[in-house]
Coordinates of C-alpha atoms in Angstrom, one line a residue:
M157 CA 7.4 6.5 23.9
D158 CA 4.5 8.4 25.8
N159 CA 3.7 11.1 23.2
K160 CA 0.9 12.1 25.7
A161 CA 3.2 12.9 28.6
T162 CA 3.6 16.7 27.2
A163 CA 2.4 18.6 24.4
G164 CA 3.5 21.3 21.7
N165 CA 6.9 23.1 22.5
D166 CA 7.5 21.4 26.2
F167 CA 7.9 18.2 24.7
K168 CA 11.9 17.1 24.7
P169 CA 13.2 14.6 22.3
F170 CA 15.4 11.7 22.8
I171 CA 18.3 13.9 21.2
P172 CA 18.2 17.1 22.3
A173 CA 18.1 20.3 19.9
D174 CA 21.9 21.1 20.7
R175 CA 23.4 18.0 20.3
I176 CA 24.9 16.9 16.7
M177 CA 25.0 13.4 15.6
P178 CA 25.6 12.1 11.9
E179 CA 22.0 12.0 9.9
I180 CA 22.6 12.3 6.2
T181 CA 25.8 10.3 5.5
P182 CA 26.7 8.4 2.5
F183 CA 26.0 4.9 4.5
S184 CA 22.5 5.9 5.6
V185 CA 21.8 7.3 2.1
L186 CA 23.0 4.0 0.8
L187 CA 21.3 1.7 2.9
G188 CA 17.8 3.7 2.6
V189 CA 18.0 3.5 -1.2
I190 CA 18.6 0.0 -1.3
V191 CA 15.6 -0.7 1.7
A192 CA 13.4 1.7 -0.8
G193 CA 14.2 -0.3 -3.9
V194 CA 13.5 -3.6 -2.0
F195 CA 9.9 -2.6 -0.5
G196 CA 9.2 -0.4 -3.4
A197 CA 9.2 -3.6 -5.5
A198 CA 7.5 -5.7 -2.9
N199 CA 4.8 -3.3 -2.8
A200 CA 4.5 -2.8 -6.2
Y201 CA 3.9 -6.6 -6.5
L202 CA 1.6 -6.9 -3.5
G203 CA -0.7 -3.7 -4.6
L204 CA -0.8 -5.3 -8.0
R205 CA -1.8 -8.9 -6.7
V206 CA -3.9 -7.9 -3.8
G207 CA -4.9 -4.1 -4.1
M208 CA -2.9 -3.0 -0.7
T209 CA 0.5 -2.2 0.3
I210 CA 2.4 -2.2 3.8
S211 CA 4.1 0.4 5.3
A212 CA 8.2 -0.1 5.3
S213 CA 9.3 2.3 8.1
I214 CA 9.1 0.0 11.0
P215 CA 11.0 -3.3 8.9
A216 CA 13.3 -0.3 7.6
S217 CA 14.4 0.4 10.9
V218 CA 14.9 -2.6 12.4
I219 CA 17.1 -3.7 9.0
S220 CA 19.0 -0.7 9.5
M221 CA 19.4 -1.3 13.3
G222 CA 21.0 -4.6 12.4
I223 CA 23.6 -3.5 9.9
V224 CA 24.4 0.0 11.5
R225 CA 24.6 -1.4 15.2
G226 CA 24.9 -5.4 15.1
I227 CA 27.4 -5.5 12.5
L228 CA 29.2 -2.3 11.9
H229 CA 28.8 -1.1 15.7
R230 CA 27.9 2.5 14.6
D231 CA 25.9 4.5 17.3
S232 CA 23.7 7.0 15.9
I233 CA 19.6 6.7 16.2
L234 CA 19.6 9.5 13.8
E235 CA 21.3 7.8 11.1
N236 CA 18.9 4.8 11.6
N237 CA 16.1 7.4 11.3
M238 CA 17.3 8.6 8.1
V239 CA 17.6 5.3 6.6
Q240 CA 14.0 4.4 7.3
T241 CA 12.7 7.8 6.0
I242 CA 14.6 7.1 2.7
G243 CA 13.4 3.5 2.7
S244 CA 9.7 4.5 3.6
A245 CA 9.7 6.5 0.1
G246 CA 9.7 3.5 -1.7
D247 CA 6.6 2.1 -0.8
S248 CA 4.4 5.2 -0.8
V249 CA 5.7 6.1 -4.5
A250 CA 5.0 2.4 -5.6
A251 CA 1.4 2.5 -4.1
G252 CA 0.8 5.7 -5.9
C253 CA 1.5 4.4 -8.9
V254 CA 0.2 0.7 -8.8
F255 CA -3.1 1.9 -7.8
T256 CA -3.3 3.8 -11.2
L257 CA -0.7 3.7 -13.9
P258 CA -1.8 0.0 -14.7
A259 CA -5.0 1.6 -16.1
I260 CA -3.1 3.3 -18.8
F261 CA -1.2 -0.1 -19.4
L262 CA -4.6 -1.6 -19.9
W263 CA -5.7 1.0 -22.5
Y264 CA -2.2 0.8 -24.6
S265 CA -3.2 -2.5 -24.9
Q266 CA -6.7 -2.4 -26.0
W267 CA -5.7 0.4 -28.4
G268 CA -2.6 -1.1 -30.2
M269 CA -0.2 1.6 -28.5
G270 CA 2.4 -0.5 -26.8
T271 CA 3.1 0.4 -23.5
P272 CA 3.7 3.9 -21.6
S273 CA 7.3 4.8 -21.6
L274 CA 9.9 4.1 -18.7
I275 CA 10.3 8.1 -18.9
E276 CA 6.5 8.8 -18.6
I277 CA 6.3 6.6 -15.5
S278 CA 9.2 7.8 -13.9
A279 CA 8.4 11.6 -14.2
I280 CA 4.8 10.9 -12.5
A281 CA 6.7 9.1 -10.0
V282 CA 9.2 12.3 -9.6
F283 CA 6.7 14.8 -9.8
G284 CA 4.0 13.2 -7.6
G285 CA 6.4 12.3 -4.7
I286 CA 8.3 15.7 -4.4
L287 CA 4.9 17.5 -4.5
G288 CA 3.7 15.5 -1.4
V289 CA 7.0 16.0 0.3
L290 CA 6.7 19.8 -0.4
F291 CA 2.9 20.2 0.1
M292 CA 3.5 18.4 3.8
I293 CA 6.4 20.9 4.8
P294 CA 4.1 23.9 5.6
L295 CA 1.8 21.6 7.7
R296 CA 4.9 20.0 10.0
R297 CA 4.5 22.5 13.0
A298 CA 0.6 22.7 12.9
L299 CA 0.3 18.9 12.8
I300 CA 3.7 17.6 14.5
V301 CA 4.4 20.0 17.1
K302 CA 1.1 21.7 18.0
E303 CA -1.0 18.6 17.9
H304 CA 1.5 16.5 20.1
G305 CA -0.6 14.6 22.5
V306 CA -3.4 15.0 20.3
L307 CA -2.9 13.3 17.1
P308 CA -1.5 9.6 18.0
Y309 CA 0.4 8.7 14.6
P310 CA 0.5 5.2 15.4
E311 CA 3.1 3.9 12.8
G312 CA 5.5 7.2 13.5
T313 CA 5.4 6.3 17.3
A314 CA 5.6 2.9 17.0
C315 CA 8.8 3.4 14.5
A316 CA 10.2 5.8 17.0
D317 CA 9.5 3.0 19.9
V318 CA 11.6 0.5 17.6
L319 CA 14.4 2.8 16.9
L320 CA 14.7 3.5 20.8
A321 CA 15.1 -0.2 21.5
G322 CA 17.9 -0.1 19.0
E323 CA 19.9 -2.5 21.2
Q324 CA 17.9 -5.3 20.1
G325 CA 18.2 -4.6 16.3
G326 CA 20.5 -7.3 15.5
D327 CA 18.1 -10.2 16.4
R328 CA 15.0 -8.4 15.3
A329 CA 16.8 -7.7 11.8
K330 CA 17.4 -11.4 11.6
T331 CA 14.0 -12.4 12.1
T332 CA 12.9 -10.2 8.8
F333 CA 15.7 -11.9 6.9
V334 CA 15.0 -15.2 7.8
G335 CA 10.9 -14.5 6.2
L336 CA 12.7 -12.8 3.4
G337 CA 14.7 -16.1 2.7
V338 CA 11.8 -18.6 3.5
A339 CA 9.4 -16.6 1.3
A340 CA 11.8 -16.1 -1.8
V341 CA 12.3 -19.9 -1.7
F342 CA 8.8 -20.7 -1.5
K343 CA 7.9 -18.6 -4.6
F344 CA 10.8 -19.9 -6.4
L345 CA 10.0 -23.5 -5.9
A346 CA 6.1 -22.7 -6.6
D347 CA 5.9 -20.1 -9.2
G348 CA 9.4 -20.1 -10.7
I349 CA 10.5 -23.8 -11.4
K350 CA 6.9 -24.8 -10.7
L351 CA 7.8 -27.9 -8.5
F352 CA 4.3 -27.4 -7.1
P353 CA 1.4 -25.2 -7.7
S354 CA 0.9 -22.1 -5.6
E355 CA -3.3 -22.0 -6.0
I356 CA -5.3 -24.9 -4.9
E357 CA -8.9 -24.9 -5.5
Y358 CA -12.4 -26.9 -5.4
A359 CA -15.7 -26.0 -7.4
F360 CA -18.9 -27.5 -6.3
K361 CA -20.6 -30.0 -8.5
G362 CA -24.2 -29.2 -8.2
F363 CA -23.5 -25.5 -7.1
K364 CA -22.7 -23.5 -10.0
G365 CA -20.7 -20.8 -10.1
A366 CA -19.5 -21.4 -6.7
A367 CA -16.0 -22.2 -5.5
V368 CA -13.3 -21.8 -3.1
G369 CA -9.8 -21.7 -2.9
M370 CA -6.3 -20.3 -1.9
D371 CA -3.1 -18.7 -3.2
T372 CA -0.7 -20.5 -0.6
L373 CA 1.6 -17.7 -0.9
P374 CA 3.7 -16.5 2.1
A375 CA 2.9 -12.8 1.3
L376 CA -0.3 -13.4 1.7
L377 CA -0.1 -14.9 5.1
G378 CA 2.2 -12.1 6.2
V379 CA -0.2 -9.5 5.0
G380 CA -3.1 -11.2 7.1
Y381 CA -1.0 -11.2 10.2
I382 CA 0.1 -7.6 10.0
I383 CA -3.4 -6.6 9.3
G384 CA -5.2 -8.5 12.1
L385 CA -7.9 -11.0 12.6
R386 CA -10.9 -8.3 12.1
V387 CA -9.8 -6.8 9.0
S388 CA -8.8 -10.4 7.7
A389 CA -12.5 -11.9 8.5
L390 CA -13.9 -8.3 7.0
M391 CA -12.1 -9.1 3.9
L392 CA -13.2 -12.9 3.9
S393 CA -16.7 -12.2 4.5
G394 CA -17.0 -10.1 1.1
A395 CA -15.5 -12.8 -0.9
V396 CA -17.9 -15.6 0.7
L397 CA -20.5 -13.2 -0.2
G398 CA -19.1 -13.1 -3.9
W399 CA -18.2 -16.7 -4.3
L400 CA -20.6 -18.6 -2.4
V401 CA -23.7 -16.1 -2.7
L402 CA -23.8 -13.9 -5.4
M403 CA -22.1 -16.1 -8.1
P404 CA -24.1 -18.8 -7.5
A405 CA -27.3 -16.8 -7.6
I406 CA -26.1 -15.1 -11.0
A407 CA -25.8 -18.6 -12.1
Y408 CA -28.8 -19.9 -11.5
I409 CA -31.2 -16.6 -12.3
G410 CA -29.2 -16.5 -15.5
G411 CA -29.8 -19.6 -17.0
G412 CA -29.6 -19.5 -20.8
A413 CA -29.1 -15.7 -20.6
T414 CA -26.0 -14.1 -22.3
T415 CA -23.5 -11.4 -21.5
T416 CA -21.9 -9.0 -24.0
I417 CA -19.1 -7.7 -21.8
F418 CA -17.0 -10.3 -23.5
P419 CA -15.9 -9.8 -27.1
S420 CA -18.4 -12.7 -27.9
T421 CA -21.6 -13.3 -26.8
V422 CA -21.6 -16.3 -24.0
P423 CA -24.4 -17.7 -22.4
I424 CA -24.2 -17.8 -18.4
S425 CA -25.1 -21.2 -18.3
Q426 CA -21.7 -22.5 -20.3
M427 CA -19.6 -19.8 -18.1
D428 CA -17.4 -21.3 -15.6
H429 CA -17.1 -19.4 -12.1
W430 CA -13.8 -17.6 -13.1
A431 CA -15.9 -16.5 -16.5
I432 CA -18.9 -15.3 -13.9
W433 CA -16.5 -13.4 -11.8
G434 CA -14.9 -11.3 -14.5
S435 CA -18.2 -10.9 -16.3
Y436 CA -20.3 -9.6 -13.4
L437 CA -19.0 -10.0 -10.1
R438 CA -15.7 -7.6 -10.4
Y439 CA -18.2 -5.0 -11.5
I440 CA -20.5 -5.5 -8.2
G441 CA -17.4 -5.4 -6.4
A442 CA -16.1 -2.3 -8.1
G443 CA -19.1 -0.3 -7.2
S444 CA -18.4 -1.7 -3.5
V445 CA -15.1 -0.3 -3.7
A446 CA -15.9 3.2 -5.0
F447 CA -18.8 3.6 -2.5
G448 CA -16.4 2.7 0.2
G449 CA -14.0 5.3 -1.1
F450 CA -16.2 8.1 -1.2
V451 CA -17.7 7.3 2.2
S452 CA -14.0 7.5 3.7
L453 CA -13.6 11.0 1.9
I454 CA -16.8 12.4 2.8
T455 CA -16.2 11.4 6.6
S456 CA -12.6 12.9 6.1
I457 CA -14.3 16.5 5.4
P458 CA -13.9 17.8 8.7
L459 CA -10.3 16.8 9.0
L460 CA -9.6 18.8 5.4
F461 CA -11.0 22.3 7.0
T462 CA -9.5 21.5 10.3
S463 CA -6.2 21.0 8.4
F464 CA -6.2 24.0 6.4
R465 CA -6.8 26.4 9.6
D466 CA -4.3 24.8 11.3
A467 CA -2.0 25.0 8.4
I468 CA -2.5 28.8 7.8
K469 CA -2.0 29.1 11.7
G470 CA 0.9 27.0 12.1
Y471 CA 3.5 27.7 9.8
E472 CA 5.7 30.6 11.5
G473 CA 7.7 32.2 8.8
G474 CA 9.8 30.9 6.3
A475 CA 13.4 32.4 7.8
Q476 CA 15.3 29.4 8.8
G477 CA 18.6 31.2 10.7
A478 CA 20.7 30.0 13.4
S479 CA 18.3 31.0 16.1
I480 CA 15.8 28.1 15.1
P481 CA 16.7 24.9 17.2
R482 CA 18.0 22.2 14.7
T483 CA 15.1 20.0 15.8
D484 CA 12.8 23.1 14.3
R485 CA 14.5 23.6 11.0
D486 CA 12.6 22.9 8.0
L487 CA 13.5 23.6 4.1
P488 CA 13.3 27.5 3.7
L489 CA 9.7 28.3 2.6
K490 CA 11.2 30.2 -0.3
I491 CA 12.7 26.9 -1.8
V492 CA 9.5 25.3 -1.2
L493 CA 7.5 27.6 -2.8
I494 CA 9.9 28.0 -5.8
G495 CA 9.7 24.0 -6.2
L496 CA 6.1 23.7 -6.3
L497 CA 6.1 26.5 -9.1
V498 CA 8.9 25.0 -10.8
I499 CA 7.2 21.3 -10.6
V500 CA 3.4 22.6 -11.5
L501 CA 4.6 24.4 -14.5
A502 CA 7.2 21.5 -15.8
I503 CA 3.7 19.4 -15.7
G504 CA 1.9 21.8 -17.5
M505 CA 4.3 22.0 -20.1
T506 CA 6.2 19.0 -20.7
P507 CA 4.5 16.5 -23.3
I508 CA 6.2 13.5 -21.2
I509 CA 3.3 14.1 -18.6
P510 CA 0.4 14.8 -21.1
V511 CA -2.1 16.8 -19.3
G512 CA -1.6 20.4 -20.4
F513 CA -1.8 23.7 -18.4
M514 CA -5.5 22.7 -17.2
G515 CA -4.2 19.6 -15.8
G516 CA -1.3 21.2 -14.1
L517 CA -3.6 23.5 -12.4
I518 CA -5.9 20.5 -11.3
I519 CA -2.8 19.0 -10.0
A520 CA -1.8 22.1 -8.1
V521 CA -5.4 22.4 -6.3
F522 CA -6.3 18.6 -5.6
G523 CA -2.4 17.9 -4.6
F524 CA -2.4 20.6 -1.6
F525 CA -6.1 19.7 -0.8
F526 CA -5.5 15.8 -0.3
A527 CA -1.9 16.1 0.7
T528 CA -3.4 18.2 3.8
V529 CA -6.2 15.5 4.3
S530 CA -3.5 13.2 4.0
S531 CA -0.9 14.2 6.3
R532 CA -3.8 14.6 9.0
I533 CA -5.4 11.3 8.4
V534 CA -2.4 9.5 9.1
G535 CA -1.9 11.0 12.4
L536 CA -5.4 9.6 13.5
I537 CA -5.5 6.5 11.8
G538 CA -2.0 5.4 10.4
C539 CA -1.0 5.0 6.8
A540 CA -2.7 1.6 6.1
N541 CA -6.1 3.3 6.8
N542 CA -5.6 6.2 4.6
P543 CA -8.2 6.5 2.0
V544 CA -5.9 7.4 -1.0
S545 CA -8.2 5.5 -3.1
G546 CA -11.1 7.8 -2.5
M547 CA -9.0 10.9 -3.0
T548 CA -8.0 9.4 -6.2
I549 CA -11.6 8.4 -7.2
A550 CA -13.2 11.7 -6.7
T551 CA -10.0 13.6 -8.6
L552 CA -10.8 11.4 -11.4
I553 CA -14.7 11.8 -11.6
I554 CA -14.0 15.6 -11.4
T555 CA -11.3 15.7 -14.1
A556 CA -13.1 13.4 -16.4
F557 CA -16.4 15.8 -16.1
I558 CA -14.1 18.6 -16.8
F559 CA -12.6 16.9 -19.8
K560 CA -15.5 15.9 -21.0
A561 CA -17.2 19.2 -20.6
T562 CA -14.4 20.7 -22.8
G563 CA -14.8 18.3 -25.6
N564 CA -11.7 16.3 -24.8
D565 CA -13.1 12.9 -24.1
G566 CA -11.2 10.8 -26.9
H567 CA -8.1 8.5 -25.9
A568 CA -6.1 11.4 -25.1
G569 CA -8.6 12.6 -22.7
M570 CA -8.7 9.6 -20.6
V571 CA -5.3 9.1 -20.6
A572 CA -4.6 12.7 -19.5
T573 CA -7.2 12.1 -16.6
V574 CA -5.7 9.0 -15.2
T575 CA -2.3 10.8 -15.4
I576 CA -3.8 13.3 -13.3
G577 CA -5.0 10.8 -10.9
A578 CA -1.8 9.1 -10.5
V579 CA 0.2 12.2 -9.6
I580 CA -2.5 12.9 -6.9
C581 CA -2.1 9.3 -5.7
V582 CA 1.4 9.6 -5.2
V583 CA 1.2 13.2 -3.7
A584 CA -1.2 12.0 -1.1
S585 CA 0.5 8.5 -0.5
N586 CA 3.8 10.2 -0.2
A587 CA 2.7 13.0 2.1
G588 CA 0.8 10.7 4.5
D589 CA 4.2 8.9 4.6
M590 CA 6.1 12.3 5.3
S591 CA 3.9 12.8 8.1
Q592 CA 4.7 10.0 9.6
D593 CA 8.2 10.3 9.2
L594 CA 8.5 13.6 10.6
K595 CA 6.4 12.5 13.7
T596 CA 9.3 9.8 14.0
G597 CA 11.7 12.4 13.7
F598 CA 10.1 14.8 16.5
L599 CA 10.2 11.8 19.1
V600 CA 13.8 10.9 18.7
G601 CA 15.2 14.5 17.9
A602 CA 15.9 14.3 14.0
T603 CA 16.1 17.6 11.9
P604 CA 13.4 18.1 9.9
E605 CA 15.0 19.6 7.3
K606 CA 17.3 16.7 6.6
Q607 CA 14.3 14.4 6.8
Q608 CA 12.5 16.4 4.1
I609 CA 15.7 16.1 1.9
G610 CA 16.3 12.3 2.8
E611 CA 12.5 11.7 1.5
I612 CA 13.2 13.4 -1.6
I613 CA 16.4 11.2 -2.3
G614 CA 14.0 8.3 -1.5
V615 CA 11.6 9.5 -4.4
L616 CA 14.4 10.1 -6.7
S617 CA 16.3 6.7 -6.3
C618 CA 13.0 4.8 -6.5
S619 CA 11.0 6.4 -9.4
V620 CA 13.1 4.7 -11.9
F621 CA 13.2 1.5 -10.4
I622 CA 9.1 1.6 -9.8
G623 CA 8.8 2.0 -13.6
V624 CA 11.0 -0.8 -14.6
V625 CA 9.1 -3.0 -12.2
L626 CA 6.1 -2.2 -13.7
L627 CA 7.2 -2.6 -17.2
L628 CA 8.5 -6.0 -16.5
L629 CA 5.8 -7.4 -14.5
N630 CA 2.9 -6.4 -17.0
D631 CA 5.5 -8.0 -20.0
A632 CA 5.6 -11.1 -17.8
W633 CA 1.8 -11.4 -16.7
G634 CA -0.1 -8.6 -17.7
F635 CA -2.2 -6.4 -15.6
G636 CA -5.4 -7.3 -15.0
S637 CA -5.1 -10.9 -15.3
R638 CA -5.4 -13.8 -12.7
D639 CA -1.7 -13.4 -11.6
L640 CA -2.0 -9.5 -11.6
P641 CA -5.5 -8.6 -11.1
A642 CA -4.3 -4.8 -10.3
P643 CA -7.5 -4.2 -8.3
Q644 CA -7.4 -0.5 -7.6
A645 CA -5.9 0.5 -11.3
T646 CA -8.8 -1.6 -13.1
L647 CA -11.3 0.3 -10.7
M648 CA -9.5 3.9 -11.8
K649 CA -10.1 2.7 -15.5
L650 CA -13.5 1.4 -15.1
V651 CA -14.8 5.2 -13.3
V652 CA -13.0 7.1 -16.3
E653 CA -14.5 4.9 -19.0
G654 CA -17.8 5.3 -17.2
V655 CA -18.1 8.9 -16.9
M656 CA -16.4 9.3 -20.5
S657 CA -18.3 6.9 -22.5
G658 CA -21.2 5.6 -20.3
D659 CA -20.3 2.1 -21.5
L660 CA -20.0 0.4 -18.2
P661 CA -22.4 -2.0 -16.7
W662 CA -24.0 0.3 -14.6
S663 CA -26.4 -1.8 -13.0
L664 CA -23.9 -4.1 -11.7
V665 CA -21.9 -1.0 -10.5
F666 CA -25.2 0.1 -8.9
V667 CA -25.5 -3.4 -7.0
G668 CA -22.0 -2.9 -5.7
F669 CA -23.3 0.7 -4.3
G670 CA -26.3 -1.2 -2.8
V671 CA -23.9 -3.7 -0.8
G672 CA -21.8 -0.9 0.2
A673 CA -24.8 1.4 1.4
T674 CA -25.7 -2.0 3.2
L675 CA -22.6 -2.4 5.1
F676 CA -22.8 1.4 5.9
L677 CA -26.1 1.2 7.7
L678 CA -24.5 -1.7 9.6
D679 CA -21.6 0.1 10.8
I680 CA -19.2 -2.2 9.2
P681 CA -16.4 -1.0 7.6
I682 CA -16.9 -0.9 3.9
L683 CA -13.6 -1.1 2.3
P684 CA -12.4 -4.5 3.7
V685 CA -15.4 -6.1 2.8
A686 CA -15.5 -4.2 -0.7
I687 CA -11.8 -5.5 -1.5
G688 CA -12.8 -9.0 -0.5
L689 CA -15.7 -9.0 -2.9
Y690 CA -13.7 -7.7 -5.4
L691 CA -11.0 -10.0 -5.3
P692 CA -10.9 -13.9 -6.1
I693 CA -11.6 -15.5 -2.8
H694 CA -8.5 -17.6 -3.4
L695 CA -6.4 -14.4 -1.9
S696 CA -8.7 -13.6 0.9
V697 CA -8.7 -17.2 2.4
P698 CA -4.6 -17.2 2.8
V699 CA -4.8 -13.6 4.2
M700 CA -7.7 -15.1 6.7
V701 CA -5.3 -17.7 8.0
G702 CA -2.4 -14.9 8.7
G703 CA -5.1 -13.0 11.0
L704 CA -6.1 -16.6 12.5
A705 CA -2.4 -16.6 13.7
R706 CA -2.3 -13.1 14.9
G707 CA -5.8 -13.3 16.7
Y708 CA -4.5 -16.3 18.5
L709 CA -1.6 -14.6 19.7
D710 CA -3.3 -11.4 20.3
Y711 CA -6.0 -13.7 22.3
L712 CA -3.4 -15.0 24.5
G713 CA -1.9 -11.8 24.9
N714 CA -5.1 -10.5 26.4
K715 CA -5.7 -13.5 28.6
A716 CA -2.0 -13.1 30.2
E717 CA -1.8 -10.8 33.4
E718 CA -0.9 -7.5 32.5
G719 CA 3.0 -6.9 33.0
S720 CA 3.6 -10.4 33.4
A721 CA 6.6 -12.3 32.1
L722 CA 4.6 -14.4 29.9
R723 CA 2.8 -11.3 28.9
A724 CA 5.9 -9.6 27.8
Q725 CA 7.2 -12.7 25.9
I726 CA 3.9 -13.1 23.9
D727 CA 4.0 -9.5 23.1
D728 CA 7.5 -9.7 21.7
K729 CA 6.5 -12.6 19.8
T730 CA 3.8 -10.6 18.4
N731 CA 6.0 -7.9 17.3
S732 CA 8.7 -10.4 16.0
G733 CA 6.0 -12.0 13.9
V734 CA 4.9 -8.6 12.3
L735 CA 8.8 -8.3 11.3
F736 CA 8.8 -12.0 10.1
S737 CA 5.4 -11.0 7.9
S738 CA 7.1 -8.1 6.6
G739 CA 10.1 -10.1 5.5
L740 CA 7.5 -12.6 3.7
I741 CA 6.2 -9.7 1.7
A742 CA 9.7 -8.6 0.7
G743 CA 10.8 -11.8 -0.3
E744 CA 8.0 -12.7 -2.3
G745 CA 7.9 -9.7 -4.1
L746 CA 11.9 -9.8 -4.9
I747 CA 11.3 -13.0 -6.6
G748 CA 8.4 -11.7 -8.1
V749 CA 10.3 -9.5 -10.0
L750 CA 13.1 -11.7 -10.7
L751 CA 10.7 -14.1 -12.3
A752 CA 9.1 -11.2 -14.3
V753 CA 13.0 -10.4 -15.7
L754 CA 13.2 -14.0 -16.6
A755 CA 9.6 -14.4 -18.4
A756 CA 10.8 -10.9 -20.1
L757 CA 13.9 -12.9 -21.5
H758 CA 12.0 -15.7 -22.2
V759 CA 14.0 -17.8 -19.9
D760 CA 11.9 -21.2 -19.0
I761 CA 13.1 -22.4 -15.8
T762 CA 10.3 -25.0 -15.3
V763 CA 10.8 -28.7 -14.3
R764 CA 8.8 -31.7 -14.0
N765 CA 6.3 -31.6 -11.4
L766 CA 7.8 -34.4 -9.1
F767 CA 4.6 -34.8 -6.6
G768 CA 2.1 -35.6 -9.3
A769 CA -1.8 -35.6 -8.1
A770 CA -0.2 -34.6 -4.5
A771 CA 1.1 -31.6 -5.3
P772 CA -1.6 -29.2 -4.2
L773 CA -1.4 -31.4 -1.0
V774 CA 2.2 -30.5 -0.7
S775 CA 1.8 -26.5 -1.1
L776 CA -0.7 -26.6 1.2
A777 CA 1.5 -28.3 3.7
F778 CA 4.2 -25.8 3.0
F779 CA 2.0 -22.9 3.5
L780 CA 0.6 -24.4 7.1
G781 CA 4.0 -25.1 8.3
L782 CA 5.1 -21.3 7.6
T783 CA 1.6 -20.4 9.7
L784 CA 3.0 -22.8 12.4
W785 CA 6.3 -21.3 12.2
L786 CA 4.7 -17.7 13.2
L787 CA 3.1 -19.5 16.1
K788 CA 5.8 -21.7 17.3
A789 CA 6.7 -19.8 20.5
S790 CA 3.2 -19.7 21.5
L791 CA 1.6 -23.1 20.9
W792 CA 3.2 -24.7 23.9
K793 CA 2.6 -21.9 26.5
K794 CA -0.1 -22.5 29.2
V795 CA -2.1 -19.4 30.0

């Protein structure tokens, strides 16, 4: 769809305002809730393992079309749109939770306090998610309508294009389900019954501290394919800098020096590469990620003021009568304001979210600021590049300083600080998702009011589920472990501890700042490199393989003649690969949750390794075979 053809009120949606079609139906709500749960769980697992999540909007649209049109033969593009609106709430709420709440889990474990309750986690998700929706509603006309043709909204526009191509829904939905099934089987064989390992590694002899390896997991291949060659290469460059440069340098220069970061004093000369990563490189990487988050936030300041200006000018009253066209009807402003007031007061008064009235006020102020910033940023660069982490870190630092200045710098103050950061993270993430969904609805002719209700339904339905998933994953493997490093949340924990107690190894953090500053001066995107530096190289290598597969298809597409049949075929294959990759991520995430349930129940399903010393090669062969599957339609094409 060409969203530059017309602008503002001159635009004519696919479904005109005077045509009434089913939108919120029992079917669309049920299917949307299921999709929200599936991709919410998948994103929770992915965010804890890799530190990033994917958008569920397009896969949700494709799955909906496959079922609604392909199986049930229902004919309502607006019903399909409602499914993706509700379904996408799952990944935004999951992202906000997994980027922050594991920090509280880690503290509770250190302090011997058990784990946060399901009610506490769910309340944070519910309040943050609904606040994100309500804060975004007054911005809709300013950002979606008046900026039409100016803000591209890449994911929202792409999702509308998918919905408009609904006749192809059945085949494309099958692609997603195939990916889901393949990844589920692989994950179950590798990490469930442990028929072969999902991680292969080689430590260099005579080059202490250096190692390479990869986790041969389908989800990581899918992530690399979706984010593309350039971002994947930036991630791997950070990992190479860490594992083949900085860690060997630490091992060589450290010699007989010792570290007190571990409970016992350990000579560096006796550390393996994993110990060096945990004691040194992780803090350098955290400094780089924090620096990148701040740069992203600072560069977004002009958007902040522009968005506030547009919000003041753009909301044309609160009356929602019959005179307003269906396609321009929001939830009434009175309901929005009452809802905001009730939620902020509930946050400040309820002991379930232990932040007090001061915390409630901080959430109200920062929530409105960052919901506004997030809603506009996704219109420019999409949800995948939305600097939610930077917004959360800024919130944590300011909140920590406020609490410390008022004498609330003990355990309760630290938990309250991260809780406020968690609510803000969910607010910003969900506001951005709502903004993209409303753009899709604007293009296809949905009713904004019904989409806003659908988004709230998605938040309510997945909040408890996300809490259960977090508790299960922590009980099975523990946050901060090699299986679930929870990189974003660990960074949040380090930030709060650094402000409250000053016990961080600041010299290492400042080295990370220096790495980030160097990247900034070289005009290299900081966050992808910083994430690769922070995470084990085992995660960046398979992501790079997926990026190479996507890069190869992009190369073939660019080489083919514009408008040719071959170009169209390659473009179609590339798009199918995105859906297949989304299925890989969803399938692995669901099996990861299933394995967590079995681990929590102390059920051992491990079988004997049938491949012996050749097991790593079997794992690698499966992974490479999956990569060829992504490329199968183009390998023999001559361009």
